[in-house]
Coordinates of C-alpha atoms in Angstrom, one line a residue:
Chain A
M1 CA -0.7 21.5 3.4
S2 CA 1.4 19.1 5.5
P3 CA 1.2 15.5 4.5
L4 CA -0.1 14.7 7.9
W5 CA -3.3 16.5 7.2
V6 CA -3.6 15.3 3.7
I7 CA -3.6 11.7 5.0
A8 CA -5.9 12.5 7.9
G9 CA -8.3 14.2 5.5
K10 CA -8.3 11.2 3.1
E11 CA -9.0 8.7 5.9
M12 CA -12.0 10.8 7.0
R13 CA -13.3 11.0 3.4
D14 CA -12.8 7.3 2.8
A15 CA -14.8 6.5 5.9
T16 CA -17.5 8.9 4.9
R17 CA -17.7 7.5 1.4
N18 CA -17.9 3.9 2.5
R19 CA -20.7 4.8 4.9
W20 CA -18.6 3.9 8.0
V21 CA -19.4 7.2 9.6
V22 CA -23.1 6.9 8.9
S23 CA -23.5 3.4 10.1
A24 CA -21.4 3.9 13.2
T25 CA -23.3 7.1 14.0
L26 CA -26.7 5.4 13.5
L27 CA -25.7 2.5 15.6
L28 CA -24.5 4.7 18.5
A29 CA -27.5 7.0 18.2
G30 CA -30.0 4.1 18.0
L31 CA -28.6 2.2 21.0
G32 CA -28.0 5.5 22.8
F33 CA -31.7 6.5 22.4
A34 CA -32.9 3.1 23.4
L35 CA -30.8 3.0 26.5
A36 CA -31.5 6.6 27.4
F37 CA -35.2 6.3 27.3
L38 CA -35.4 2.8 28.8
G39 CA -33.0 3.9 31.5
S40 CA -34.8 7.1 32.4
A41 CA -38.3 5.7 32.4
P42 CA -38.3 4.3 35.9
T43 CA -36.6 7.3 37.3
G44 CA -38.8 9.9 35.8
T45 CA -41.4 9.8 38.4
L46 CA -38.8 9.8 41.2
G47 CA -37.7 13.2 40.1
A48 CA -34.1 11.9 39.6
K49 CA -31.8 13.5 37.2
P50 CA -32.4 11.5 34.0
L51 CA -29.3 12.7 32.2
A52 CA -27.1 11.4 35.0
V53 CA -28.7 8.0 34.6
T54 CA -28.2 8.2 30.9
V55 CA -24.5 8.7 31.5
V56 CA -24.4 5.5 33.5
S57 CA -26.1 3.4 30.8
L58 CA -24.3 5.0 28.0
S59 CA -21.0 4.4 29.6
S60 CA -21.8 0.7 29.8
L61 CA -22.7 0.7 26.1
T62 CA -19.5 2.6 25.2
I63 CA -17.4 -0.1 26.9
F64 CA -18.8 -2.8 24.6
L65 CA -19.4 -0.8 21.4
V66 CA -16.7 1.8 21.1
P67 CA -13.8 -0.6 21.3
L68 CA -15.4 -2.8 18.7
I69 CA -16.1 0.0 16.3
S70 CA -12.5 1.4 16.8
L71 CA -10.9 -2.0 16.2
M72 CA -12.9 -2.6 13.1
L73 CA -12.3 0.8 11.7
A74 CA -8.5 0.6 12.1
Y75 CA -7.3 -3.0 12.1
D76 CA -6.4 -3.0 8.4
A77 CA -5.0 0.5 8.4
L78 CA -1.4 -0.7 7.6
V79 CA -1.6 -4.4 6.6
G80 CA -4.7 -3.7 4.4
E81 CA -2.9 -1.0 2.5
A82 CA 0.2 -3.2 2.3
E83 CA -1.9 -5.9 0.6
R84 CA -3.4 -3.5 -1.8
G85 CA 0.0 -2.2 -2.7
T86 CA -0.9 1.4 -1.8
L87 CA 1.3 1.4 1.2
L88 CA 4.4 0.9 -0.8
L89 CA 3.2 3.7 -3.1
L90 CA 2.5 6.0 -0.3
L91 CA 5.9 5.4 1.3
A92 CA 7.6 6.3 -2.1
Y93 CA 6.0 9.7 -1.8
P94 CA 7.7 12.6 0.1
V95 CA 6.0 11.4 3.3
S96 CA 7.6 9.9 6.4
K97 CA 6.3 6.9 8.1
G98 CA 5.5 8.9 11.2
Q99 CA 3.4 11.2 9.1
V100 CA 1.5 8.2 7.6
L101 CA 0.7 6.7 10.9
L102 CA -0.2 9.9 12.8
G103 CA -2.2 11.1 9.8
K104 CA -4.2 8.0 9.8
F105 CA -4.6 8.2 13.5
I106 CA -5.9 11.7 13.4
G107 CA -8.3 10.7 10.6
H108 CA -9.7 7.7 12.3
V109 CA -10.1 9.4 15.7
G110 CA -11.8 12.2 13.9
V111 CA -14.3 9.6 12.3
L112 CA -14.9 8.1 15.7
A113 CA -15.3 11.5 17.4
L114 CA -17.9 12.5 14.8
A115 CA -19.9 9.3 15.2
T116 CA -19.8 9.5 19.0
I117 CA -20.6 13.1 19.4
V118 CA -23.4 13.1 16.8
G119 CA -24.8 9.7 17.9
Y120 CA -24.6 10.0 21.6
G121 CA -25.0 13.8 21.5
S122 CA -28.4 13.5 19.9
A123 CA -29.5 10.9 22.5
G124 CA -28.2 13.0 25.4
L125 CA -29.7 16.2 24.1
A126 CA -33.1 14.6 23.7
V127 CA -33.0 13.2 27.3
G128 CA -31.5 16.3 28.8
L129 CA -33.9 18.7 27.1
G130 CA -36.8 16.4 27.0
S131 CA -37.1 15.9 30.7
G132 CA -37.3 19.7 31.2
G133 CA -33.6 20.3 31.4
A134 CA -30.8 18.9 33.4
D135 CA -28.5 20.6 35.9
L136 CA -25.1 21.8 35.0
K137 CA -23.5 18.9 36.8
S138 CA -25.2 16.4 34.6
W139 CA -24.3 18.2 31.5
Q140 CA -20.7 18.2 32.6
A141 CA -20.9 14.5 33.3
F142 CA -22.4 14.0 29.9
G143 CA -19.8 16.1 28.2
S144 CA -17.0 14.2 29.9
L145 CA -18.7 10.9 28.9
L146 CA -18.5 12.1 25.2
G147 CA -14.9 13.1 25.6
S148 CA -13.7 10.0 27.4
S149 CA -15.6 7.8 24.9
V150 CA -13.5 9.3 22.1
L151 CA -10.5 8.8 24.2
L152 CA -11.3 5.1 24.8
G153 CA -11.9 4.8 21.0
A154 CA -8.4 6.3 20.5
V155 CA -7.0 3.7 22.8
F156 CA -8.4 0.9 20.7
I157 CA -7.5 2.5 17.5
A158 CA -3.9 2.7 18.7
L159 CA -4.1 -1.0 19.7
A160 CA -5.5 -1.8 16.3
Y161 CA -2.5 -0.1 14.6
L162 CA -0.2 -2.2 16.7
V163 CA -2.0 -5.3 15.6
S164 CA -1.9 -4.0 12.0
A165 CA 1.8 -3.2 12.0
L166 CA 2.6 -6.7 13.4
A167 CA 0.2 -8.8 11.2
R168 CA 1.3 -10.6 8.2
E169 CA -2.1 -10.7 6.6
R170 CA -5.2 -8.7 6.8
G171 CA -7.2 -11.8 7.9
S172 CA -5.1 -12.6 10.8
A173 CA -5.2 -8.9 11.8
A174 CA -8.9 -9.1 12.0
G175 CA -8.7 -12.2 14.1
V176 CA -6.3 -10.6 16.6
A177 CA -8.4 -7.5 16.7
I178 CA -11.4 -9.5 17.9
G179 CA -9.1 -11.2 20.4
V180 CA -8.1 -7.8 21.7
W181 CA -11.7 -6.8 22.1
L182 CA -12.6 -10.1 23.9
W183 CA -9.6 -9.7 26.2
F184 CA -10.2 -6.1 27.4
V185 CA -13.9 -6.1 27.3
V186 CA -14.9 -9.5 28.6
L187 CA -12.0 -11.8 29.8
Y188 CA -10.0 -9.3 31.8
D189 CA -12.9 -8.4 34.1
M190 CA -13.9 -12.1 34.3
G191 CA -10.4 -12.9 35.3
L192 CA -10.3 -10.3 37.9
L193 CA -13.6 -11.5 39.3
G194 CA -12.3 -15.1 39.2
V195 CA -9.2 -14.1 41.2
L196 CA -11.4 -12.2 43.6
V197 CA -13.6 -15.2 44.2
A198 CA -10.8 -17.7 44.3
S199 CA -9.0 -15.7 46.9
K200 CA -12.2 -15.3 48.8
G201 CA -11.9 -11.5 48.6
Q202 CA -8.5 -11.8 50.3
I203 CA -6.9 -9.9 47.4
H204 CA -5.6 -6.8 49.0
E205 CA -7.7 -3.7 48.6
K206 CA -4.7 -1.7 47.9
I207 CA -3.8 -3.9 45.0
F208 CA -7.2 -4.4 43.4
P209 CA -7.8 -0.9 42.2
W210 CA -4.5 -0.9 40.6
L211 CA -5.3 -4.1 38.7
L212 CA -8.3 -2.2 37.2
L213 CA -5.9 0.2 35.5
G214 CA -4.6 -2.8 33.4
D215 CA -7.7 -2.5 31.3
P216 CA -8.5 0.7 29.5
A217 CA -12.2 -0.2 29.6
D218 CA -12.2 -0.4 33.4
V219 CA -10.3 2.9 33.5
F220 CA -13.0 4.4 31.4
R221 CA -15.7 3.0 33.6
L222 CA -14.1 4.2 36.8
F223 CA -13.6 7.7 35.3
N224 CA -17.2 8.0 34.2
L225 CA -18.8 6.5 37.3
T226 CA -16.8 8.2 39.9
A227 CA -15.9 11.5 38.5
F228 CA -19.3 13.1 39.4
D229 CA -21.2 12.6 42.6
N230 CA -24.6 12.6 41.0
V231 CA -23.6 9.9 38.6
R232 CA -21.8 7.9 41.3
A233 CA -25.1 7.6 43.1
F234 CA -26.7 5.6 40.3
S235 CA -23.8 3.6 39.2
G236 CA -23.9 0.8 41.8
L237 CA -20.2 1.4 41.9
A238 CA -20.5 3.5 45.0
G239 CA -19.2 0.6 47.2
L240 CA -16.1 0.1 45.1
S241 CA -15.4 3.7 44.4
G242 CA -15.3 4.2 48.2
Q243 CA -12.1 2.2 48.1
V244 CA -10.8 3.6 44.8
D245 CA -9.4 7.0 45.4
F246 CA -8.0 7.7 42.0
S247 CA -8.7 11.3 40.9
P248 CA -10.5 11.8 37.6
R249 CA -7.5 13.6 36.4
F250 CA -5.3 10.6 37.2
L251 CA -7.7 8.3 35.4
L252 CA -7.7 10.5 32.3
A253 CA -3.9 10.5 32.4
V254 CA -3.9 6.7 32.6
L255 CA -6.3 6.5 29.6
L256 CA -4.0 8.8 27.7
A257 CA -1.1 6.6 28.5
W258 CA -3.1 3.7 27.1
V259 CA -3.3 5.7 23.8
L260 CA 0.4 6.7 23.7
V261 CA 2.0 3.4 24.6
P262 CA 0.4 1.2 21.9
L263 CA 0.6 4.1 19.4
T264 CA 4.4 4.4 20.1
G265 CA 4.7 0.6 19.8
A266 CA 2.9 0.7 16.5
M267 CA 5.2 3.5 15.3
I268 CA 8.3 1.5 16.3
V269 CA 7.2 -1.6 14.5
F270 CA 6.0 0.3 11.5
R271 CA 9.2 2.1 11.2
K272 CA 11.3 -1.0 11.6
R273 CA 9.4 -3.3 9.3
E274 CA 10.2 -3.3 5.6
W275 CA 7.0 -3.2 3.6
Chain B
M1 CA 29.9 7.9 -14.5
S2 CA 29.4 10.8 -12.2
N3 CA 26.3 12.0 -14.1
S4 CA 24.5 8.7 -13.9
V5 CA 20.9 8.9 -12.9
I6 CA 21.2 5.5 -11.2
A7 CA 24.5 4.1 -10.0
V8 CA 24.5 0.8 -8.2
E9 CA 27.8 -0.7 -6.8
A10 CA 28.1 -4.3 -5.5
L11 CA 24.6 -4.2 -4.2
V12 CA 23.6 -7.0 -1.9
K13 CA 20.2 -7.5 -0.3
Q14 CA 20.0 -10.4 2.1
F15 CA 16.7 -11.5 3.5
P16 CA 16.6 -14.0 6.4
R17 CA 15.8 -16.9 4.1
H18 CA 17.2 -15.9 0.7
R19 CA 19.6 -13.5 -1.0
A20 CA 17.4 -11.2 -3.2
L21 CA 20.3 -9.3 -4.8
D22 CA 23.8 -10.8 -4.9
G23 CA 26.3 -8.1 -5.7
I24 CA 25.0 -6.2 -8.7
S25 CA 26.6 -3.2 -10.3
F26 CA 25.4 -0.9 -13.1
A27 CA 25.0 2.7 -14.1
I28 CA 22.2 4.4 -16.1
P29 CA 22.8 7.6 -17.9
P30 CA 20.1 10.3 -18.0
G31 CA 17.3 10.3 -20.5
V32 CA 17.2 6.7 -21.4
C33 CA 14.5 4.0 -21.2
V34 CA 15.8 0.9 -19.5
A35 CA 14.0 -2.5 -19.5
L36 CA 14.5 -4.5 -16.2
L37 CA 14.0 -8.2 -17.1
G38 CA 13.9 -11.3 -15.0
H39 CA 11.6 -14.0 -13.7
N40 CA 9.4 -13.6 -10.7
G41 CA 11.7 -13.6 -7.7
A42 CA 14.7 -12.5 -9.8
G43 CA 15.0 -9.4 -7.6
K44 CA 13.3 -6.8 -9.8
S45 CA 10.9 -5.5 -7.1
T46 CA 13.6 -5.5 -4.4
L47 CA 15.8 -3.5 -6.7
M48 CA 13.1 -0.9 -7.2
K49 CA 12.5 -0.7 -3.5
L50 CA 16.2 -0.1 -2.9
L51 CA 16.2 2.6 -5.6
L52 CA 13.3 4.3 -3.8
G53 CA 15.0 4.0 -0.4
L54 CA 12.2 1.9 1.0
T55 CA 14.6 -0.7 2.2
L56 CA 18.3 -0.6 3.0
P57 CA 21.0 -2.6 1.2
T58 CA 22.8 -5.3 3.2
S59 CA 26.0 -4.1 1.6
G60 CA 27.0 -2.1 -1.5
S61 CA 25.8 1.3 -2.5
V62 CA 22.9 2.9 -4.3
R63 CA 23.0 6.4 -5.7
V64 CA 19.9 7.8 -7.4
L65 CA 20.1 11.3 -8.9
G66 CA 23.4 11.7 -7.0
E67 CA 21.9 10.9 -3.6
D68 CA 21.5 7.9 -1.3
P69 CA 17.8 7.4 -1.5
A70 CA 17.5 5.8 1.9
R71 CA 19.1 8.9 3.6
A72 CA 18.1 11.7 1.4
A73 CA 15.6 14.3 2.6
L74 CA 11.9 13.5 1.9
T75 CA 11.7 16.2 -0.8
F76 CA 14.1 14.1 -2.8
R77 CA 11.2 11.8 -3.6
R78 CA 9.4 14.6 -5.4
Q79 CA 11.9 13.9 -8.3
L80 CA 10.7 10.3 -8.5
G81 CA 7.6 8.7 -10.0
F82 CA 6.7 5.1 -9.0
L83 CA 4.2 2.6 -10.1
P84 CA 4.2 -0.5 -7.8
E85 CA 3.3 -3.9 -9.1
N86 CA -0.3 -4.9 -8.5
V87 CA -1.5 -1.7 -6.9
I88 CA -5.2 -1.5 -6.1
F89 CA -6.4 2.1 -5.5
H90 CA -8.9 2.9 -3.0
D91 CA -12.3 1.9 -4.3
M92 CA -14.6 4.5 -3.0
L93 CA -13.0 7.7 -4.3
T94 CA -13.3 9.0 -7.8
G95 CA -10.4 9.0 -10.2
T96 CA -10.0 12.8 -9.8
D97 CA -10.1 12.5 -6.0
T98 CA -7.5 9.8 -5.9
L99 CA -5.2 11.7 -8.2
A100 CA -5.7 14.9 -6.2
F101 CA -4.8 13.1 -3.0
Y102 CA -1.5 12.0 -4.5
A103 CA -0.9 15.4 -6.0
R104 CA -1.3 17.0 -2.6
L105 CA 1.2 14.6 -1.1
K106 CA 3.7 15.7 -3.8
G107 CA 3.1 19.3 -2.8
E108 CA 1.3 20.0 -6.0
G109 CA -2.1 21.6 -6.6
S110 CA -4.8 19.6 -8.2
E111 CA -4.9 21.8 -11.4
R112 CA -2.8 19.4 -13.4
C113 CA -4.8 16.4 -12.4
L114 CA -7.4 16.6 -15.2
G115 CA -4.7 17.2 -17.7
L116 CA -2.9 14.1 -16.6
L117 CA -6.1 12.0 -16.6
E118 CA -6.6 13.3 -20.2
R119 CA -3.0 12.3 -21.0
V120 CA -3.6 8.7 -19.9
G121 CA -7.1 8.6 -21.5
L122 CA -9.1 8.6 -18.3
A123 CA -10.7 12.1 -18.7
H124 CA -14.1 10.5 -19.5
A125 CA -14.0 8.5 -16.2
A126 CA -12.6 11.2 -14.0
G127 CA -15.7 11.6 -12.0
R128 CA -16.5 7.9 -11.6
R129 CA -15.5 5.9 -8.5
V130 CA -12.3 3.9 -9.0
K131 CA -14.4 0.9 -8.0
T132 CA -16.0 0.8 -11.4
Y133 CA -12.7 1.0 -13.2
S134 CA -11.4 -1.9 -15.3
K135 CA -7.9 -3.3 -14.6
G136 CA -6.5 -1.3 -17.5
M137 CA -8.0 1.9 -16.2
R138 CA -6.6 1.3 -12.7
Q139 CA -3.2 0.8 -14.4
R140 CA -3.5 4.0 -16.3
L141 CA -4.5 5.8 -13.1
G142 CA -1.4 4.4 -11.5
L143 CA 0.6 5.8 -14.4
A144 CA -1.0 9.1 -14.0
Q145 CA 0.0 9.3 -10.3
A146 CA 3.6 8.4 -11.3
L147 CA 3.7 11.4 -13.6
L148 CA 2.7 13.9 -10.9
G149 CA 5.2 16.5 -10.1
R150 CA 7.3 16.3 -13.3
P151 CA 9.7 13.4 -12.1
R152 CA 13.1 13.1 -13.4
L153 CA 13.2 9.3 -12.9
L154 CA 10.2 7.0 -13.4
L155 CA 10.3 3.5 -11.8
L156 CA 7.5 1.4 -13.3
D157 CA 7.0 -2.1 -12.0
E158 CA 5.2 -4.2 -14.6
P159 CA 3.4 -1.2 -15.9
T160 CA 1.6 -2.8 -18.9
T161 CA 0.0 -5.8 -17.2
G162 CA -3.6 -5.7 -17.8
L163 CA -3.4 -3.2 -20.8
D164 CA -4.8 -4.2 -24.2
P165 CA -2.5 -3.9 -27.2
M166 CA -4.0 -0.5 -28.1
L167 CA -3.4 0.9 -24.6
R168 CA 0.0 -0.5 -24.5
Q169 CA 0.9 1.4 -27.7
E170 CA -0.5 4.5 -26.1
F171 CA 1.5 3.8 -22.9
Y172 CA 4.7 3.5 -24.8
R173 CA 3.9 6.7 -26.7
I174 CA 3.7 8.5 -23.3
I175 CA 7.0 7.0 -22.3
Q176 CA 8.6 8.0 -25.5
E177 CA 7.4 11.6 -25.0
L178 CA 8.7 11.6 -21.5
R179 CA 12.1 10.4 -22.7
G180 CA 12.0 13.2 -25.1
E181 CA 11.7 15.5 -22.2
G182 CA 14.8 14.1 -20.6
V183 CA 13.0 11.8 -18.1
T184 CA 14.8 8.5 -17.3
V185 CA 12.6 5.5 -17.3
L186 CA 13.3 2.1 -15.7
L187 CA 10.6 -0.4 -16.3
S188 CA 10.2 -4.0 -15.6
S189 CA 8.1 -6.3 -17.8
H190 CA 7.7 -9.8 -18.8
L191 CA 6.3 -8.9 -22.2
L192 CA 9.6 -8.7 -23.9
T193 CA 8.8 -8.3 -27.5
E194 CA 6.9 -5.2 -26.9
L195 CA 9.8 -3.6 -25.2
E196 CA 12.1 -4.3 -28.0
A197 CA 11.6 -1.2 -30.1
R198 CA 11.2 1.1 -27.2
T199 CA 14.0 0.6 -24.8
D200 CA 17.6 1.8 -25.1
L201 CA 19.1 -0.6 -22.5
A202 CA 18.2 -3.8 -20.9
I203 CA 19.2 -5.3 -17.6
I204 CA 18.7 -9.0 -17.1
L205 CA 18.5 -10.3 -13.6
R206 CA 18.5 -14.0 -12.6
Q207 CA 18.2 -15.1 -9.0
G208 CA 19.6 -11.9 -7.8
S209 CA 22.5 -11.5 -10.0
L210 CA 23.1 -9.4 -13.0
R211 CA 23.3 -11.6 -16.1
A212 CA 23.5 -8.9 -18.7
Y213 CA 23.4 -5.2 -19.1
G214 CA 23.6 -3.2 -22.3
S215 CA 21.8 -2.1 -25.5
L216 CA 19.9 -4.7 -27.3
E217 CA 22.5 -4.7 -30.1
E218 CA 25.2 -5.3 -27.6
L219 CA 23.3 -8.0 -25.9
R220 CA 22.6 -9.7 -29.2
A221 CA 26.2 -9.5 -30.2
R222 CA 27.3 -10.9 -26.8
A223 CA 24.7 -13.7 -26.9
A224 CA 25.9 -14.5 -30.5
L225 CA 22.6 -15.9 -31.3
P226 CA 22.1 -16.9 -34.9
A227 CA 19.9 -15.0 -37.4
R228 CA 17.3 -17.1 -39.1
L229 CA 16.4 -17.1 -42.7
R230 CA 13.1 -18.5 -43.6
V231 CA 13.1 -19.4 -47.3
V232 CA 9.8 -20.2 -49.0
T233 CA 10.4 -22.8 -51.7
Q234 CA 8.6 -25.5 -53.7
E235 CA 11.6 -27.8 -53.4
P236 CA 13.1 -27.9 -49.9
E237 CA 15.2 -31.0 -50.7
R238 CA 17.0 -29.4 -53.6
L239 CA 17.5 -26.2 -51.8
A240 CA 19.0 -27.9 -48.9
R241 CA 21.4 -29.7 -51.2
M242 CA 22.4 -26.4 -52.9
L243 CA 23.1 -24.8 -49.6
E244 CA 25.2 -27.5 -48.1
G245 CA 27.3 -26.5 -45.2
I246 CA 24.7 -24.1 -43.8
P247 CA 22.9 -25.4 -40.8
L248 CA 19.2 -26.1 -41.4
A249 CA 17.1 -25.3 -38.4
L250 CA 13.9 -26.5 -39.7
R251 CA 12.6 -28.2 -42.9
E252 CA 9.0 -28.2 -43.6
P253 CA 7.0 -28.8 -46.9
G254 CA 7.0 -25.3 -48.5
W255 CA 9.8 -23.7 -46.5
V256 CA 13.1 -24.2 -44.8
E257 CA 14.8 -22.2 -42.0
L258 CA 18.4 -21.5 -42.2
E259 CA 20.7 -20.3 -39.4
C260 CA 23.8 -18.2 -39.6
P261 CA 25.8 -15.8 -37.4
V262 CA 24.1 -12.4 -37.5
E263 CA 27.2 -10.7 -39.3
E264 CA 27.1 -13.3 -42.1
K265 CA 23.5 -12.9 -42.9
M266 CA 24.0 -10.5 -45.9
A267 CA 26.4 -13.0 -47.5
L268 CA 23.9 -15.8 -47.0
L269 CA 21.0 -13.5 -48.3
R270 CA 23.0 -12.8 -51.5
R271 CA 23.7 -16.5 -52.0
V272 CA 20.0 -17.4 -51.5
A273 CA 18.9 -14.6 -53.8
Q274 CA 21.1 -15.9 -56.6
L275 CA 19.4 -19.3 -56.5
G276 CA 16.7 -18.3 -58.9
A277 CA 13.0 -17.5 -58.7
D278 CA 11.8 -21.0 -59.3
L279 CA 13.7 -22.3 -56.2
V280 CA 13.3 -19.3 -53.9
R281 CA 9.9 -17.8 -53.7
D282 CA 10.4 -15.5 -50.8
V283 CA 12.8 -14.8 -47.9
E284 CA 12.1 -13.7 -44.4
V285 CA 14.9 -12.6 -42.0
Q286 CA 14.5 -13.1 -38.3
L287 CA 17.0 -11.5 -36.0
P288 CA 17.2 -12.9 -32.5
S289 CA 14.5 -11.2 -30.5
L290 CA 14.7 -9.8 -27.0
D291 CA 12.9 -13.0 -26.0
D292 CA 15.7 -15.1 -27.4
V293 CA 18.3 -12.9 -25.8
Y294 CA 16.5 -13.1 -22.5
V295 CA 16.2 -16.9 -22.7
H296 CA 20.0 -17.0 -23.4
F297 CA 21.0 -14.9 -20.4
G298 CA 18.2 -15.7 -18.1
H299 CA 18.8 -19.5 -18.0

């Protein structure tokens, strides 16, 4: 077996053993259920498609929760092992640094995928089946929500690795990880809003959508709220999405770039640094 | 020496703020056990990292098993076993799982793991989580992983820290067995006296430079430290007068300590033995220990 898979397998087993998987799954499932049922309650009588509403509410939840879970899962991947002395040991084995980092990445994304798919999946299934079935479009929207949630998680795992590769200590890595979360989840949007208000909406409508691409959480939001018409209707983003004419495929590619760029950065730093 | 297991030439490692290794050279023949001695910060761990190819020398050359460790193929590392200083294994896995993980990384099956755990005396705790292990048990787990894959060279950084005397004995027994199998062992330690009987060669580093390298006998000879004779006597005053000309290191009621060059100790012993039973009750010979040699070269 290639060292890549040995390391990925160990990361997944570690996360299972220390109940990371269980707690993240329960958290996502619990909040997912709560939002799904609260969200679908008012629409039930209107005969709307409850699963489509669930996609809207779950995607808002994802934006807050998944980056946080990912950062906490991965921020000490390198600096933590370095402090325990196991990184030095690992590097003395017949394993390349690339295999170490990618193996960990596969393992961590696997953990996150498991938690997301089981946690959200159960909530989605309950809503979709419970309300007498949903149409194919809604199921597709829900499926792409699951997939893009994992992709968003991968973005923040990659960012966490970059932090972990640069940090001198585990504690400072944790602090910076929280900062990354704050920046992308809270401050960036507030900043954009501020600019919008300050310029009295004069910011060019050709520029504004592109600024949204500077934040993976916004890219995720745009993707999930605009990719499917039935979802778009409930998202309240209909106005904005009228101006934003990025195709879903383009948004996915941007999200993928948000994975690859920090991951490559982490790889370069990890390779260069002497541990 | 072309068949050296380790050959280091004019090795320099410069960090931004300090020079960890300042031009050291030595060669280690196969199948010996070498003690690497020095204070914290003397460059021991840096040297080990260079030997493992984990860091590049600023200048000079390193050859390990005939290859440059920083440029050799990854499979080269299968021939090495390494135990880092202060390694803390992942808590949640069991001893067997942890060892099996490292075995797979070395391209080995997990069949030998139980045998290795037995060898280091951890078989009874194999199924327990590493979290519940004592420091000594973790250290033994560390040794077990270093022995995976039948290495030709073992690099052990402070391997006996946290082991009680019994376990230390056991540890050196394992090292002795390995040496019998032709494995070369380089181990650093600050517990010098325990290394004494068990190492063939010693390297003494001080602030990044090589202060001494050789067998203990050679180092002793080079340090020219005196042997000490402790003579138990009722009459230290009279004894001292009888042995005039011989430096007295200590005089206490009940015994005196004499110093002489190591090669003259038999002559002195004969002289002391002839003094008669009433004057000399007992004699104890103390050769300079590794501690003394270390203090001599390390300061």
